[in-house]
Coordinates of C-alpha atoms in Angstrom, one line a residue:
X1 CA 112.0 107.2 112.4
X2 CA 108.3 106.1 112.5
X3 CA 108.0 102.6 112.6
X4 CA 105.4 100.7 110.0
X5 CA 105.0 99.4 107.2
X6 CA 105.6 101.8 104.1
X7 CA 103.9 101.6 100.7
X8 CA 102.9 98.1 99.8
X9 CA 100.5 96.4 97.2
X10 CA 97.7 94.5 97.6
X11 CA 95.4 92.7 95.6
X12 CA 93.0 90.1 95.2
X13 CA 92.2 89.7 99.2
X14 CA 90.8 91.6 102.3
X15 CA 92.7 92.8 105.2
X16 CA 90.4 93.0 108.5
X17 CA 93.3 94.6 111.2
X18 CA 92.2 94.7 114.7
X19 CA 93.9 97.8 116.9
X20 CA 93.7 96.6 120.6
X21 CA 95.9 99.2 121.9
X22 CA 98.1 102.1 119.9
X23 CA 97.2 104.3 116.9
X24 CA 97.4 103.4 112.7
X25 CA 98.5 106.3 110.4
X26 CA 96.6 104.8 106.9
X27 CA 96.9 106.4 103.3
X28 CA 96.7 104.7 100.4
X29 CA 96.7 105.6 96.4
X30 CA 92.9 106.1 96.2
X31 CA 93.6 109.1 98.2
X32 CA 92.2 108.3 101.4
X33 CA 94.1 109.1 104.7
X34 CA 93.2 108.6 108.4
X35 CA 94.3 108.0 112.0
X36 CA 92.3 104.8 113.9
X37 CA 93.3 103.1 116.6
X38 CA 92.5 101.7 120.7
X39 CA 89.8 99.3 119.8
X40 CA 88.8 100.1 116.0
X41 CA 89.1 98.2 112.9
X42 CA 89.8 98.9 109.2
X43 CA 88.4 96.3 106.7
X44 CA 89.9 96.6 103.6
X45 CA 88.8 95.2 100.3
X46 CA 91.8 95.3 98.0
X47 CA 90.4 94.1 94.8
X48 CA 92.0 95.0 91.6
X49 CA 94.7 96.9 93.8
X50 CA 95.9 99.4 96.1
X51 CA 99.0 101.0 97.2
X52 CA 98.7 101.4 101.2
X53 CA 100.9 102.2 103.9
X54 CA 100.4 101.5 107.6
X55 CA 102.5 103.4 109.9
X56 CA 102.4 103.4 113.9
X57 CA 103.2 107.1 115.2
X58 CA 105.4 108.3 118.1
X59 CA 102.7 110.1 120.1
X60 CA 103.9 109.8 123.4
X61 CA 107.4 111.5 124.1
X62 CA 107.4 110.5 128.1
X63 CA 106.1 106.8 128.2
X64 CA 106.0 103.8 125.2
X65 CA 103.8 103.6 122.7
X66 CA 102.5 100.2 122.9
X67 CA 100.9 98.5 120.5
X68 CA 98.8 95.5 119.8
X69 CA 97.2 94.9 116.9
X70 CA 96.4 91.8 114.6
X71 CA 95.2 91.5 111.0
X72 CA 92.6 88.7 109.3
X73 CA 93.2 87.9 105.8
X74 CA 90.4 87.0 103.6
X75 CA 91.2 85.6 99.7
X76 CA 88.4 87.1 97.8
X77 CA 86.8 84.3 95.1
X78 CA 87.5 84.7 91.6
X79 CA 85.0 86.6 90.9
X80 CA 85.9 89.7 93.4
X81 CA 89.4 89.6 92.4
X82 CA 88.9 92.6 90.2
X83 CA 86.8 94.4 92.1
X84 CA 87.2 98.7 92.9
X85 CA 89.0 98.5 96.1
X86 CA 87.0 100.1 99.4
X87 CA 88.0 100.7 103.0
X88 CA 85.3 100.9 105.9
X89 CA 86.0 101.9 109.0
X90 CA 84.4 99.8 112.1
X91 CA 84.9 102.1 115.2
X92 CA 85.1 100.8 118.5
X93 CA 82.2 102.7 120.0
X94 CA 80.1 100.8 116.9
X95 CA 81.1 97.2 117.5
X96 CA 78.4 95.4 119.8
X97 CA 79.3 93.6 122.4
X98 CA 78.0 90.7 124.0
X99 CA 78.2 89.7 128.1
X100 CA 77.4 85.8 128.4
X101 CA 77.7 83.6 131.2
X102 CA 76.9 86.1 134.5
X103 CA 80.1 89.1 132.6
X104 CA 82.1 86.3 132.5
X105 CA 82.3 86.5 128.4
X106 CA 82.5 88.9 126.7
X107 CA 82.1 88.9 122.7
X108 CA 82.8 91.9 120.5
X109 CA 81.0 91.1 116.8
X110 CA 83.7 91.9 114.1
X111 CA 81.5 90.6 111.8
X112 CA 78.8 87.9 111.6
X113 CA 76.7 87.7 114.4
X114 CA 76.1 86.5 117.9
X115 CA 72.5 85.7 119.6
X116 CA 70.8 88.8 118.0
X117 CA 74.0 91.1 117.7
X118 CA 75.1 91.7 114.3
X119 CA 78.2 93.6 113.5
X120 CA 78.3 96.5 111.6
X121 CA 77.5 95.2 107.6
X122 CA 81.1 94.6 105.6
X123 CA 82.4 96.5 102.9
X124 CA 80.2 95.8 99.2
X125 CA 82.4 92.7 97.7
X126 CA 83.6 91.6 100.9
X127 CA 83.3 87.7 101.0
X128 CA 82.0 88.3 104.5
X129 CA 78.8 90.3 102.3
X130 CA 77.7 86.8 101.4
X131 CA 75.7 85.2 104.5
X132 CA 76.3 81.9 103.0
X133 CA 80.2 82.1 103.4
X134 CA 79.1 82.3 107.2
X135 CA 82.3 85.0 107.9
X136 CA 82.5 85.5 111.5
X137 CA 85.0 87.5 113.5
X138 CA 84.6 87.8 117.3
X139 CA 87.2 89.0 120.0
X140 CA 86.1 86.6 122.8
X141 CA 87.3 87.4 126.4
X142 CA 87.2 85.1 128.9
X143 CA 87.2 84.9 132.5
X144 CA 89.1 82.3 134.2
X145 CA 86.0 80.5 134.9
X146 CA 83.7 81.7 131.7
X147 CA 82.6 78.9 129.3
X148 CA 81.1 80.0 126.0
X149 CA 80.4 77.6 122.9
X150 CA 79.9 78.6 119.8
X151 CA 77.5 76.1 117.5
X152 CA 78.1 74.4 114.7
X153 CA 79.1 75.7 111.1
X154 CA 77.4 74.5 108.4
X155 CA 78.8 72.2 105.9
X156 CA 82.0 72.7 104.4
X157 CA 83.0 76.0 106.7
X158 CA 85.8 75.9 108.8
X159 CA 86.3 78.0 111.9
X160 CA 90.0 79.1 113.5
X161 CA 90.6 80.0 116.7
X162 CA 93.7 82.7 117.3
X163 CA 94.7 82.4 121.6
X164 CA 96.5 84.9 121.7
X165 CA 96.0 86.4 125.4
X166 CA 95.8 84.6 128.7
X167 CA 96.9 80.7 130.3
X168 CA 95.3 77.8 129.4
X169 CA 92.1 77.6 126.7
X170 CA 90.3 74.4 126.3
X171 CA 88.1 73.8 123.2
X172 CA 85.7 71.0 124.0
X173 CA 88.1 68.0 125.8
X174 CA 91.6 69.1 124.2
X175 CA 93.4 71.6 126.6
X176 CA 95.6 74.4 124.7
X177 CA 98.7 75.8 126.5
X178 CA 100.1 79.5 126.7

């Protein structure tokens, strides 16, 4: 049995998932198909609907197959609801990354941008396609002793942070646990 998720719906919202480590088997009823995985991402702009499966293959027979992966929602406006749905493929070896603070950060751009590295563009009727929705996804790695900040949004955006690797994080003077 290969473990997954079988044919679901979506619609109406965007699916950005993040493979750290392992492989996706994707098809979907638009016809595409494809295998992605160790670092890539698949944004997905489900629109007026799609029919997609996501299923995580047995590769290895002699050790695990380990996997990590995590996936962004995004509710598309009103106005995108309806929209044809597309899939774009970010591959690893595309995202930029950016080393801050001597190596001791380092930022891969999902989308938006960091100092001058943009990520790859999102898919047409993303909400991320509109700069003023500020849409930023960054994998940040730190170093025990790395500091990064990341300035202010402008009005009425909100950021989330998702720890989901490592011991302590602190975020200006309020100290996070593991």
């Amino acid at each position: 049995t290969i473990p997954g998720f079988p044919g679901h719906p979506h619609r109406g919202f965007e699916t950005i998932t993040v493979v750290r480590e392992g492989v996706v088997d994707h098809a979907d009823s638009t016809g595409a198909a494809g295998r992605y995985g160790n670092g890539d991402v698949q944004w997905m702009t489900a629109g007026k609907g799609v029919q997609h499966s996501e299923m995580f293959p047995l590769i290895h027979s002699d050790k695990g197959n380990d996997m990590e992966l995590f996936q962004i929602w995004l509710n598309l406006p009103k106005k995108s609801k309806m929209v044809e749905p597309h899939f774009k493929m970010l591959w690893q070896e595309d995202l930029p990354i950016v080393s801050l603070d001597q190596d001791r950060v380092r930022i891969e751009v999902i989308a938006g941008k960091i100092n001058s590295q943009l990520a790859p563009s999102p898919p047409p009727n993303s909400w991320a396609s509109d700069e003023e929705n500020a849409v930023g996804v960054f994998n940040i790695h730190l170093d025990p002793d790395g500091s990064f900040e990341l300035g202010a949004a402008g009005e009425g955006i909100n950021r989330t942070v998702y720890y989901y690797e490592g011991n302590d994080l602190a975020i200006g003077e309020e100290m996070i646990p593991h």
